Short mmCIF file of C-alpha atoms and ligand atoms in Angstrom, two decimals:
data_model
loop_
_atom_site.label_atom_id
_atom_site.label_comp_id
_atom_site.label_asym_id
_atom_site.label_seq_id
_atom_site.Cartn_x
_atom_site.Cartn_y
_atom_site.Cartn_z
CA MET A 1 -10.02 -19.24 20.03
CA ALA A 2 -8.23 -19.43 16.64
CA THR A 3 -5.42 -21.60 16.13
CA CYS A 4 -3.45 -22.56 13.01
CA GLY A 5 -3.09 -25.54 11.50
CA SER A 6 -5.27 -28.97 10.48
CA LEU A 7 -7.33 -28.83 13.48
CA CYS A 8 -9.32 -25.70 12.71
CA CYS A 9 -8.75 -25.18 8.98
CA ASP A 10 -11.41 -27.36 6.64
CA GLY A 11 -9.65 -27.91 3.28
CA ASP A 12 -11.20 -27.85 0.13
CA PHE A 13 -9.42 -28.43 -2.64
CA ASP A 14 -11.15 -26.84 -6.51
CA LYS A 15 -10.16 -29.09 -9.59
CA ASP A 16 -7.14 -27.92 -10.27
CA GLY A 17 -5.89 -28.06 -6.75
CA VAL A 18 -5.92 -24.90 -5.76
CA SER A 19 -6.78 -24.64 -2.27
CA THR A 20 -9.96 -22.46 -2.19
CA THR A 21 -11.81 -22.36 0.91
CA ARG A 22 -10.19 -23.32 4.05
CA THR A 23 -11.42 -21.38 6.75
CA ILE A 24 -10.18 -20.13 10.08
CA GLN A 25 -11.76 -19.68 13.22
CA SER A 26 -12.59 -15.55 14.15
CA CYS A 27 -11.59 -14.18 17.25
CA LEU A 28 -14.62 -15.40 18.95
CA PRO A 29 -17.27 -17.82 18.14
CA LEU A 30 -19.89 -16.66 16.04
CA PRO A 31 -22.27 -15.18 15.70
CA LEU A 32 -22.50 -13.10 18.73
CA PRO A 33 -26.07 -13.47 20.81
CA VAL A 34 -28.10 -11.06 19.37
CA GLU A 35 -28.11 -8.78 22.42
CA ILE A 36 -24.40 -8.43 22.88
CA LEU A 37 -24.28 -7.12 19.05
CA GLU A 38 -26.94 -4.88 19.87
CA ASP A 39 -25.13 -3.52 22.51
CA ILE A 40 -21.66 -3.52 21.09
CA VAL A 41 -21.76 -1.89 17.33
CA PRO A 42 -23.29 1.30 18.52
CA LYS A 43 -20.50 1.45 21.13
CA ALA A 44 -17.91 0.73 18.58
CA LYS A 45 -19.46 2.96 16.35
CA ASP A 46 -19.27 6.00 18.37
CA PHE A 47 -15.92 5.01 19.54
CA ALA A 48 -14.87 4.77 16.12
CA ILE A 49 -16.58 7.87 14.98
CA LEU A 50 -15.21 9.73 18.19
CA HIS A 51 -11.62 8.70 17.26
CA GLY A 52 -11.78 9.72 14.11
CA ALA A 53 -12.13 6.90 12.11
CA GLY A 54 -14.32 8.93 9.11
CA MET A 55 -13.96 10.07 5.72
CA ARG A 56 -15.91 12.61 3.35
CA TYR A 57 -19.02 11.61 1.61
CA ARG A 58 -18.33 10.31 -1.89
CA THR A 59 -21.56 11.48 -2.70
CA ASN A 60 -23.20 14.81 -1.35
CA TYR A 61 -19.37 15.84 -0.89
CA ASP A 62 -19.65 18.10 2.29
CA PRO A 63 -16.99 19.92 3.95
CA ASP A 64 -18.63 20.04 7.28
CA SER A 65 -19.30 16.45 7.68
CA LEU A 66 -17.54 12.92 7.91
CA GLN A 67 -18.66 9.39 7.44
CA LEU A 68 -17.91 6.97 10.02
CA ALA A 69 -15.05 4.96 8.04
CA PRO A 70 -16.09 0.99 6.76
CA PHE A 71 -15.07 -1.31 9.52
CA PHE A 72 -14.83 -5.14 11.08
CA LEU A 73 -16.42 -5.14 14.68
CA LEU A 74 -14.04 -7.80 15.93
CA PRO A 75 -9.87 -7.87 14.92
CA SER A 76 -9.52 -10.52 12.23
CA ALA A 77 -7.32 -13.49 12.92
CA PHE A 78 -4.03 -14.10 11.24
CA PRO A 79 -0.84 -16.35 12.22
CA ARG A 80 1.31 -14.51 15.02
CA ARG A 81 4.12 -16.45 12.98
CA GLU A 82 3.86 -14.59 10.10
CA PHE A 83 2.93 -11.48 11.11
CA GLU A 84 6.47 -11.66 12.94
CA ARG A 85 8.14 -12.54 10.01
CA VAL A 86 6.82 -10.08 7.79
CA VAL A 87 7.46 -7.31 10.61
CA LYS A 88 11.72 -8.71 10.63
CA LEU A 89 12.16 -8.45 7.34
CA GLN A 90 10.69 -4.96 6.56
CA SER A 91 13.97 -3.00 7.29
CA ILE A 92 15.74 -5.97 4.76
CA VAL A 93 12.78 -5.11 2.40
CA ASN A 94 13.25 -1.11 2.70
CA ILE A 95 17.27 -1.19 1.95
CA LEU A 96 16.51 -3.80 -1.08
CA MET A 97 13.88 -1.52 -2.80
CA HIS A 98 16.54 1.46 -1.76
CA ARG A 99 19.42 0.05 -3.74
CA ILE A 100 16.92 -1.04 -6.33
CA ALA A 101 15.90 2.54 -6.64
CA HIS A 102 18.81 3.81 -7.17
CA ASP A 103 20.09 1.40 -9.53
CA TYR A 104 19.70 3.07 -12.72
CA GLN A 105 20.96 0.05 -15.03
CA PHE A 106 17.89 -2.03 -13.20
CA LEU A 107 14.98 0.30 -13.40
CA LYS A 108 15.73 0.74 -17.28
CA ASP A 109 16.47 -3.08 -17.84
CA ALA A 110 13.59 -3.50 -16.30
CA LEU A 111 11.09 -0.73 -17.75
CA GLU A 112 12.30 -0.03 -21.36
CA LYS A 113 9.83 -2.34 -22.44
CA THR A 114 6.69 -1.09 -20.77
CA ILE A 115 7.33 2.89 -21.26
CA LYS A 116 6.87 2.24 -24.67
CA VAL A 117 3.64 0.81 -24.27
CA ASP A 118 2.46 2.54 -21.38
CA ASP A 119 2.05 6.01 -21.62
CA PHE A 120 2.44 7.38 -17.78
CA THR A 121 4.90 5.46 -16.81
CA ARG A 122 7.02 6.10 -19.71
CA ARG A 123 6.08 9.91 -18.90
CA LEU A 124 7.30 9.02 -14.94
CA TRP A 125 10.78 7.49 -16.61
CA ASP A 126 11.25 10.77 -18.80
CA ILE A 127 11.64 12.87 -15.27
CA TYR A 128 13.50 10.87 -14.24
CA THR A 129 15.45 10.87 -17.24
CA THR A 130 15.71 14.65 -17.40
CA VAL A 131 16.37 15.00 -13.72
CA ARG A 132 18.86 12.80 -13.36
CA GLU A 133 21.06 14.13 -17.17
CA GLU A 134 20.45 17.99 -15.34
CA GLY A 135 21.83 16.34 -12.01
CA VAL A 136 19.70 15.13 -9.15
CA SER A 137 19.95 18.54 -6.45
CA GLN A 138 18.76 16.17 -3.47
CA LEU A 139 20.48 12.92 -3.09
CA ILE A 140 18.88 11.92 0.30
CA SER A 141 15.18 10.24 -0.09
CA LEU A 142 12.82 9.40 2.11
CA GLY A 143 11.46 6.12 2.00
CA MET A 144 7.91 5.33 3.42
CA PHE A 145 6.53 1.87 1.81
CA ARG A 146 3.66 -0.26 2.70
CA CYS A 147 4.31 -4.12 1.76
CA ASP A 148 0.98 -6.11 1.39
CA TYR A 149 0.64 -9.88 2.24
CA PHE A 150 -2.06 -11.71 2.43
CA TYR A 151 -1.29 -15.08 4.75
CA SER A 152 -1.55 -18.11 1.54
CA VAL A 153 -3.53 -21.47 2.53
CA PRO A 154 -1.67 -23.77 0.08
CA SER A 155 1.83 -22.61 1.31
CA GLN A 156 1.35 -21.64 5.08
CA ILE A 157 3.27 -18.47 4.39
CA ALA A 158 2.53 -14.77 3.81
CA GLN A 159 2.91 -14.07 0.53
CA GLN A 160 3.68 -10.74 -0.91
CA VAL A 161 1.14 -8.67 -2.72
CA GLU A 162 2.62 -5.98 -3.63
CA ILE A 163 5.04 -3.21 -2.12
CA ASN A 164 4.18 0.74 -2.11
CA THR A 165 6.12 3.43 -2.46
CA ILE A 166 3.96 6.46 -2.97
CA ALA A 167 1.12 7.23 -0.52
CA SER A 168 1.20 4.62 1.65
CA SER A 169 -2.35 4.89 3.29
CA PHE A 170 -4.52 4.11 6.33
CA GLY A 171 -1.49 4.60 8.70
CA ALA A 172 -3.28 6.98 10.83
CA LEU A 173 -6.75 5.38 10.89
CA ALA A 174 -4.96 1.31 11.55
CA ALA A 175 -3.90 2.83 14.05
CA ARG A 176 -7.36 4.14 15.58
CA ILE A 177 -8.83 0.76 14.62
CA SER A 178 -6.26 -1.85 16.47
CA VAL A 179 -7.27 0.73 20.05
CA MET A 180 -11.40 0.42 19.11
CA HIS A 181 -10.75 -3.26 18.94
CA ARG A 182 -8.95 -2.97 22.41
CA TYR A 183 -12.09 -1.55 23.87
CA VAL A 184 -14.61 -3.89 21.59
CA LEU A 185 -12.99 -6.75 23.13
CA GLY A 186 -12.89 -4.88 26.51
CA GLU A 187 -16.63 -4.24 26.54
CA LEU A 188 -17.16 -8.00 25.77
CA ARG A 189 -15.57 -8.93 28.59
CA LYS A 190 -12.50 -10.55 27.14
CA PRO A 191 -9.49 -8.98 28.15
CA GLU A 192 -7.85 -12.26 28.45
CA LEU A 193 -7.84 -11.45 24.59
CA LEU A 194 -6.31 -8.15 24.68
CA GLY A 195 -2.28 -9.78 24.43
CA HIS A 196 -3.33 -10.72 20.71
CA LEU A 197 -3.98 -7.51 19.87
CA PRO A 198 -0.06 -6.04 18.48
CA GLU A 199 0.52 -2.45 19.73
CA ASN A 200 0.50 -0.56 16.31
CA ASP A 201 2.43 2.57 16.39
CA ALA A 202 1.97 3.33 12.25
CA LEU A 203 0.96 6.60 12.55
CA ALA A 204 3.93 7.89 14.39
CA GLY A 205 6.73 5.86 12.84
CA LEU A 206 5.29 7.13 9.43
CA CYS A 207 5.72 10.67 10.77
CA GLY A 208 8.91 10.58 12.30
CA GLY A 209 10.09 9.58 9.14
CA MET A 210 8.60 12.71 7.59
CA ILE A 211 10.21 14.76 10.90
CA ALA A 212 13.85 12.67 10.32
CA ALA A 213 13.59 13.91 6.63
CA TRP A 214 12.58 17.56 7.87
CA ASP A 215 16.01 17.84 10.22
CA ALA A 216 17.97 16.13 7.72
CA TYR A 217 17.06 19.11 5.13
CA GLY A 218 18.51 21.41 7.24
CA CYS A 219 16.44 24.59 7.51
CA PRO A 220 14.54 25.50 10.31
CA LYS A 221 11.83 28.00 8.77
CA ALA A 222 11.18 25.71 5.90
CA VAL A 223 8.11 23.52 5.87
CA ILE A 224 6.75 19.60 5.03
CA LEU A 225 4.19 19.91 1.88
CA PHE A 226 1.41 17.07 1.44
CA VAL A 227 0.58 16.58 -2.28
CA VAL A 228 -2.90 16.10 -2.14
CA GLU A 229 -5.74 15.12 -4.22
CA ASP A 230 -8.72 17.49 -5.96
CA VAL A 231 -10.83 16.56 -3.20
CA THR A 232 -9.63 14.42 -0.53
CA TYR A 233 -12.10 11.58 0.88
CA ASN A 234 -9.72 9.95 3.11
CA ILE A 235 -9.00 13.19 4.86
CA CYS A 236 -8.76 11.76 9.01
CA ASP A 237 -6.07 9.87 7.87
CA GLN A 238 -3.96 12.43 6.11
CA ARG A 239 -5.22 15.31 8.75
CA PHE A 240 -3.61 12.55 11.64
CA HIS A 241 -0.40 12.52 9.96
CA GLU A 242 -0.06 16.43 10.40
CA TYR A 243 -1.68 16.47 13.93
CA GLU A 244 1.24 14.08 14.91
CA ILE A 245 3.88 15.83 12.96
CA ARG A 246 3.07 19.03 14.70
CA ARG A 247 2.79 16.78 18.13
CA GLN A 248 5.99 15.75 17.93
CA ARG A 249 7.72 18.84 16.80
CA PRO A 250 5.17 21.68 17.41
CA ASP A 251 8.04 23.96 15.49
CA ILE A 252 7.30 21.85 12.36
CA HIS A 253 4.66 22.83 9.63
CA VAL A 254 2.12 21.39 6.93
CA ILE A 255 1.11 23.01 4.18
CA ARG A 256 -1.08 20.53 1.76
CA ARG A 257 -1.62 21.41 -1.91
CA ASN A 258 -2.74 19.44 -5.05
CA LEU A 259 -0.54 19.40 -7.94
CA THR A 260 -2.52 22.35 -9.85
CA GLN A 261 -1.95 24.29 -7.38
CA ILE A 262 1.89 23.57 -7.20
CA SER A 263 2.08 24.22 -11.07
CA GLN A 264 0.40 28.08 -10.49
CA ARG A 265 2.12 28.73 -6.90
CA GLY A 266 5.42 26.87 -7.12
CA CYS A 267 8.90 27.91 -8.14
CA LEU A 268 12.83 27.26 -7.41
CA THR A 269 15.23 29.23 -6.86
CA SER A 270 18.55 29.52 -8.65
CA ASP A 271 19.90 27.19 -6.06
CA LYS A 272 16.86 24.45 -6.38
CA ARG A 273 14.86 25.39 -3.47
CA LEU A 274 10.97 24.82 -3.89
CA ILE A 275 8.95 27.74 -3.14
CA ILE A 276 5.11 27.54 -2.93
CA ASP A 277 3.12 30.65 -1.35
CA GLY A 278 6.74 31.76 0.00
CA ASP A 279 7.38 28.74 1.92
CA GLU A 280 10.23 26.79 1.49
CA ILE A 281 9.67 23.07 0.98
CA ALA A 282 11.87 20.55 3.16
CA VAL A 283 10.14 17.56 2.56
CA VAL A 284 7.72 16.50 -0.04
CA TYR A 285 5.00 13.95 1.08
CA PHE A 286 2.75 12.34 -1.89
CA ARG A 287 -0.61 11.29 -1.03
CA ALA A 288 -1.57 12.10 -5.24
CA GLY A 289 0.26 11.62 -8.00
CA TYR A 290 0.25 7.96 -8.27
CA GLU A 291 -2.47 7.67 -11.01
CA PRO A 292 -2.77 9.85 -14.99
CA GLY A 293 -6.28 11.34 -13.53
CA GLN A 294 -4.56 13.48 -11.52
CA TYR A 295 -2.54 14.71 -14.01
CA HIS A 296 -5.10 16.78 -16.00
CA SER A 297 -2.93 18.18 -17.99
CA GLU A 298 0.68 19.41 -18.73
CA ALA A 299 0.57 21.81 -15.48
CA GLU A 300 0.54 18.86 -13.45
CA TRP A 301 3.39 17.17 -15.11
CA GLU A 302 5.58 20.30 -14.83
CA ALA A 303 4.51 20.44 -11.41
CA ARG A 304 5.79 17.16 -10.58
CA LEU A 305 8.97 17.98 -12.75
CA THR A 306 9.38 21.02 -10.68
CA VAL A 307 9.32 19.17 -7.50
CA GLU A 308 11.75 16.37 -8.43
CA ARG A 309 14.17 19.40 -9.34
CA SER A 310 14.09 20.70 -5.81
CA LYS A 311 16.03 20.15 -3.36
CA ALA A 312 13.32 18.98 -1.04
CA ILE A 313 13.32 15.69 -0.07
CA LYS A 314 10.82 13.67 -1.21
CA SER A 315 9.04 10.72 -0.47
CA PRO A 316 8.75 8.84 -2.69
CA SER A 317 11.54 10.50 -5.15
CA ILE A 318 11.20 9.79 -8.22
CA HIS A 319 13.10 6.74 -8.51
CA TYR A 320 10.97 5.16 -5.58
CA HIS A 321 8.23 5.42 -7.54
CA LEU A 322 9.59 3.95 -10.20
CA ALA A 323 10.91 1.02 -8.20
CA GLY A 324 7.43 0.43 -6.67
CA THR A 325 5.60 -0.31 -10.29
CA LYS A 326 4.41 -4.27 -11.14
CA LYS A 327 7.01 -4.59 -13.49
CA VAL A 328 9.92 -3.62 -11.31
CA GLN A 329 8.43 -6.02 -8.78
CA GLN A 330 8.26 -9.00 -11.14
CA GLU A 331 11.47 -8.12 -12.30
CA ILE A 332 12.71 -8.36 -8.60
CA ALA A 333 11.33 -11.35 -8.29
CA ARG A 334 13.47 -12.94 -10.92
CA PRO A 335 16.07 -16.12 -9.56
CA GLY A 336 19.30 -14.26 -8.75
CA VAL A 337 18.45 -10.41 -8.78
CA LEU A 338 18.03 -10.54 -5.10
CA ASN A 339 21.75 -11.68 -4.57
CA LYS A 340 22.61 -8.74 -6.15
CA PHE A 341 21.44 -6.25 -3.70
CA LEU A 342 21.41 -8.04 -0.41
CA SER A 343 23.42 -10.46 1.66
CA ASP A 344 22.55 -14.64 0.18
CA SER A 345 21.27 -14.91 3.76
CA GLU A 346 19.29 -11.96 3.55
CA ALA A 347 18.43 -12.41 -0.29
CA LYS A 348 17.15 -15.66 1.46
CA LEU A 349 14.93 -14.76 3.59
CA VAL A 350 13.08 -12.05 0.98
CA SER A 351 12.69 -14.61 -1.57
CA GLN A 352 10.44 -16.44 0.27
CA LEU A 353 7.50 -13.53 0.58
CA PHE A 354 7.55 -13.39 -3.46
CA THR A 355 4.81 -15.43 -5.32
CA GLY A 356 5.17 -16.46 -8.67
CA LEU A 357 5.58 -13.51 -11.16
CA TYR A 358 5.71 -13.39 -14.86
CA THR A 359 6.94 -11.62 -17.64
CA LEU A 360 4.69 -10.76 -20.57
CA ASP A 361 7.75 -9.70 -22.75
CA MET A 362 7.11 -10.20 -26.28
CA SER A 363 9.52 -13.36 -25.30
CA PRO A 364 9.20 -16.93 -25.18
CA GLU A 365 9.15 -16.71 -21.86
CA GLY A 366 5.99 -14.21 -22.33
CA ASP A 367 4.53 -16.20 -24.51
CA GLN A 368 4.11 -19.51 -21.94
CA ALA A 369 3.08 -16.86 -19.25
CA VAL A 370 0.12 -16.29 -21.96
CA GLN A 371 -0.28 -19.83 -22.29
CA MET A 372 -0.03 -20.80 -19.11
CA ALA A 373 -2.89 -17.73 -17.98
CA MET A 374 -5.49 -18.98 -21.03
CA GLU A 375 -5.21 -22.31 -19.47
CA ASN A 376 -5.82 -21.92 -15.92
CA PRO A 377 -6.77 -17.82 -15.49
CA GLU A 378 -8.62 -18.45 -12.10
CA ARG A 379 -5.00 -19.51 -10.97
CA PHE A 380 -3.48 -15.73 -11.92
CA VAL A 381 -3.79 -12.27 -11.46
CA LEU A 382 -3.05 -9.91 -14.39
CA LYS A 383 -2.02 -6.44 -13.38
CA PRO A 384 -1.40 -3.00 -15.56
CA GLN A 385 1.17 -0.56 -14.19
CA ARG A 386 -1.23 0.79 -12.01
CA GLU A 387 -2.18 1.49 -8.54
CA GLY A 388 -4.90 2.86 -6.30
CA GLY A 389 -6.53 -0.72 -6.44
CA GLY A 390 -9.51 -1.75 -9.32
CA ASN A 391 -7.29 -2.00 -12.15
CA ASN A 392 -6.35 -6.03 -12.44
CA VAL A 393 -8.16 -8.53 -13.74
CA TYR A 394 -9.22 -11.87 -12.88
CA GLY A 395 -10.62 -15.09 -13.82
CA GLN A 396 -12.38 -15.87 -16.68
CA GLU A 397 -11.62 -12.01 -18.20
CA ILE A 398 -7.39 -12.44 -17.94
CA ARG A 399 -8.62 -15.04 -20.93
CA THR A 400 -10.58 -11.93 -22.77
CA VAL A 401 -8.23 -9.52 -22.17
CA LEU A 402 -5.20 -11.50 -23.10
CA GLU A 403 -6.90 -12.54 -26.44
CA LYS A 404 -7.12 -9.25 -27.37
CA ILE A 405 -3.49 -8.45 -26.75
CA LYS A 406 -1.38 -11.66 -26.94
CA ASP A 407 -0.06 -10.83 -29.94
CA SER A 408 0.88 -7.09 -29.84
CA GLN A 409 3.14 -5.01 -27.63
CA GLU A 410 0.36 -4.14 -25.76
CA ARG A 411 0.50 -7.29 -23.25
CA GLU A 412 3.96 -5.73 -22.15
CA ALA A 413 2.03 -3.06 -19.96
CA TYR A 414 0.98 -6.11 -18.04
CA ILE A 415 2.90 -8.15 -15.53
CA LEU A 416 1.20 -11.70 -14.55
CA MET A 417 1.10 -12.53 -10.83
CA ASP A 418 -0.02 -15.99 -8.83
CA ARG A 419 -3.27 -15.43 -6.96
CA ILE A 420 -3.18 -15.96 -3.15
CA ARG A 421 -5.47 -17.79 -1.79
CA PRO A 422 -6.21 -16.53 1.81
CA PRO A 423 -8.14 -18.11 4.42
CA ILE A 424 -11.69 -16.93 5.09
CA GLN A 425 -13.16 -16.52 8.27
CA GLN A 426 -16.22 -14.57 9.91
CA ASN A 427 -16.38 -11.13 10.67
CA TYR A 428 -18.98 -8.27 11.40
CA LEU A 429 -19.25 -5.62 8.70
CA ILE A 430 -19.81 -2.17 9.33
CA ARG A 431 -20.48 0.59 7.55
CA ALA A 432 -22.99 3.89 7.89
CA HIS A 433 -26.07 3.65 7.18
CA GLU A 434 -26.36 0.02 6.91
CA PRO A 435 -27.39 -2.54 8.96
CA VAL A 436 -24.42 -5.19 10.77
CA LYS A 437 -23.44 -7.69 8.52
CA LEU A 438 -21.81 -10.51 9.15
CA VAL A 439 -19.77 -11.68 6.48
CA GLU A 440 -17.12 -13.90 5.70
CA VAL A 441 -13.83 -12.08 4.27
CA VAL A 442 -10.04 -12.03 3.90
CA SER A 443 -7.47 -10.02 5.51
CA GLU A 444 -4.43 -8.13 3.58
CA LEU A 445 -1.92 -7.36 6.40
CA GLY A 446 0.13 -3.96 5.53
CA ILE A 447 3.73 -3.64 6.90
CA PHE A 448 4.75 0.47 6.55
CA GLY A 449 8.44 1.05 6.42
CA THR A 450 10.73 3.89 6.59
CA ILE A 451 13.83 4.46 5.22
CA LEU A 452 16.05 7.75 4.89
CA GLY A 453 19.41 8.38 2.80
CA THR A 454 21.80 8.77 -0.07
CA ALA A 455 22.79 5.44 -2.46
CA LYS A 456 26.00 5.44 -0.42
CA ASP A 457 24.47 6.28 3.11
CA ILE A 458 21.60 4.99 4.98
CA GLN A 459 20.54 6.94 8.02
CA PHE A 460 17.98 4.56 9.10
CA SER A 461 16.16 1.58 7.79
CA LYS A 462 12.82 0.90 10.08
CA PHE A 463 9.66 -1.09 10.45
CA ALA A 464 6.85 1.62 11.10
CA GLY A 465 3.65 -0.41 12.07
CA HIS A 466 1.27 -2.02 10.43
CA MET A 467 -2.57 -1.90 8.78
CA LEU A 468 -5.26 -4.95 8.03
CA ARG A 469 -7.39 -4.25 5.02
CA THR A 470 -10.26 -6.78 5.12
CA LYS A 471 -12.72 -6.93 2.29
CA LEU A 472 -15.53 -10.02 1.69
CA SER A 473 -14.14 -13.35 0.53
CA SER A 474 -16.61 -13.03 -2.80
CA VAL A 475 -14.50 -9.48 -4.40
CA ASN A 476 -11.42 -9.38 -6.66
CA GLU A 477 -10.63 -6.40 -4.96
CA GLY A 478 -11.76 -4.96 -1.58
CA GLY A 479 -10.86 -1.16 -1.46
CA VAL A 480 -11.89 0.72 1.60
CA ALA A 481 -12.66 3.84 -0.35
CA ALA A 482 -14.84 1.67 -3.08
CA GLY A 483 -16.84 0.42 -0.37
CA LEU A 484 -15.76 -3.36 -0.69
CA GLY A 485 -13.06 -4.16 2.10
CA ALA A 486 -12.98 -2.56 5.48
CA LEU A 487 -10.73 -1.02 8.27
CA ASP A 488 -9.41 -4.03 10.40
CA SER A 489 -6.85 -4.86 12.69
CA VAL A 490 -5.12 -8.15 13.48
CA PHE A 491 -5.60 -10.77 16.29
CA LEU A 492 -2.68 -13.23 16.32
CA PHE A 493 -2.69 -16.77 16.94
CA ASP A 494 -0.15 -19.25 17.00
P1 LIG B 501 -3.13 -1.12 -6.48
O1 LIG B 501 -1.79 -0.69 -6.71
O2 LIG B 501 -4.18 -0.91 -7.26
O3 LIG B 501 -3.52 -1.46 -5.05
P2 LIG B 501 -2.22 -4.10 -5.93
O4 LIG B 501 -1.41 -5.38 -6.48
O5 LIG B 501 -1.84 -4.16 -4.70
O6 LIG B 501 -2.34 -2.85 -7.17
O7 LIG B 501 -3.64 -5.13 -6.50
C1 LIG B 501 -4.90 -4.75 -5.57
C2 LIG B 501 -5.62 -5.89 -4.99
O8 LIG B 501 -6.25 -7.30 -5.46
C3 LIG B 501 -5.09 -6.30 -3.59
O9 LIG B 501 -5.10 -5.09 -2.66
C4 LIG B 501 -5.36 -8.00 -3.52
O10 LIG B 501 -7.00 -7.50 -2.76
C5 LIG B 501 -5.97 -8.07 -4.85
N1 LIG B 501 -4.60 -8.83 -5.58
C6 LIG B 501 -3.42 -8.30 -6.28
N2 LIG B 501 -2.87 -9.04 -6.29
C7 LIG B 501 -3.45 -10.32 -6.01
C8 LIG B 501 -2.82 -11.57 -5.74
N3 LIG B 501 -1.52 -11.76 -6.12
N4 LIG B 501 -3.74 -12.90 -5.41
C9 LIG B 501 -4.73 -12.43 -4.57
N5 LIG B 501 -5.29 -11.46 -4.62
C10 LIG B 501 -4.52 -10.21 -5.05
MG1 LIG B 502 -2.36 -2.50 -3.59
#
């Protein structure tokens, strides 16, 4: 059984004194005997696919079939103390993000330089200022956040990787995988371990947020709009959100449209109601719109502006989206900032979630960060203002990139962050059409939170479930869709 502390962690330190290879025990002694593995893998695959843990094929896309989503056979160990700590703090983190998003001056100061060099963030900013100048027609925002954490070996606490304020995904599939792991441990005749698996109501929690927003809009005929990609590979995760809304509230209808369709078929009434194909929209849930490639032309930007101008309650509204940029997250971590938005005791607790974040502005402070990163690139991650994985820069490549941009304002499009060193454990990776593999992995915990309210009046701020994504310890990023990471669930240990 996994335990934490010196008994089970074997510490290895590389030359810079950065702990890199501490390992923790998996929930069961591994490898499993071959005959047990041969029995359990098909059972787990069947359970996963029969419960909808699937995705559409990326190559040879086929609307008539699904492929098993990649997942790990066993739940991965995560320290209970840190899991409980971040769960408890989520409602405060929601409020922090809500207040930041409503502080125009803070966003302006934080993003002023970024928007000069990052076109995508500037376009979002332009929408924000346009709507602000016209007068915001919907004061209520719905936050459906996901805060991602690694447990850090050197500091022995969970540290925040980022806060997602748009398209926080995998709430549905994460909850399915939690249930699958219960089944797997049962089939392995280890029912005594079930107490280590926390319940996961992410899907119900997130959909509960949308339903509360729909109620707040107050129009029984209005529908919820999911803004989706042109092709949705993560279809199960999205569809389960629709089905859960219908389960909780049979009277609420969901429609799905991409930004191009909204540009062609959406309009505003004179009193700013958003109408799409004859339906009035009460709530807009963005599962797309977070990356430049999703805006093919001016038409999609117009669509985003139309939505933003409308009375519909948006998740996220444009200021929430901006509050979720990497640059704002770096500015939030500056000493003293949290105290502007939270009580002293709350600020202290939240500050403990952050690792080092550094500006790369053209300033002495930025120069110092550049120098630090050039000297020790392995200790940092260089991040542009992008979401969705695969955009960050690691290791020696940080040097190469900084070498090119260090003397130009281009560097202001990035932030620098301490690299977090999570513990390594073993688990079995299961991917469609591939043999099961015992691999060394690290796990990233996502904590969902929902919040609804206006600048002054918050109706609720809640923890809304969790998810675990696990990736090979040898890769920098492990996007599930990209095939380097896989779905997992949490095995808590003391
Ligand atoms: P995105 O918005 O693209 O998801 P993230 O900041 O979450 O950007 O980074 C993507 C991935 O990169 C994370 O899921 C994590 O695996 C890795 N990563 C990001 N920041 C760090 C960090 N400070 N230390 C270690 N790994 C990181
Ligand atoms: Mg991320």
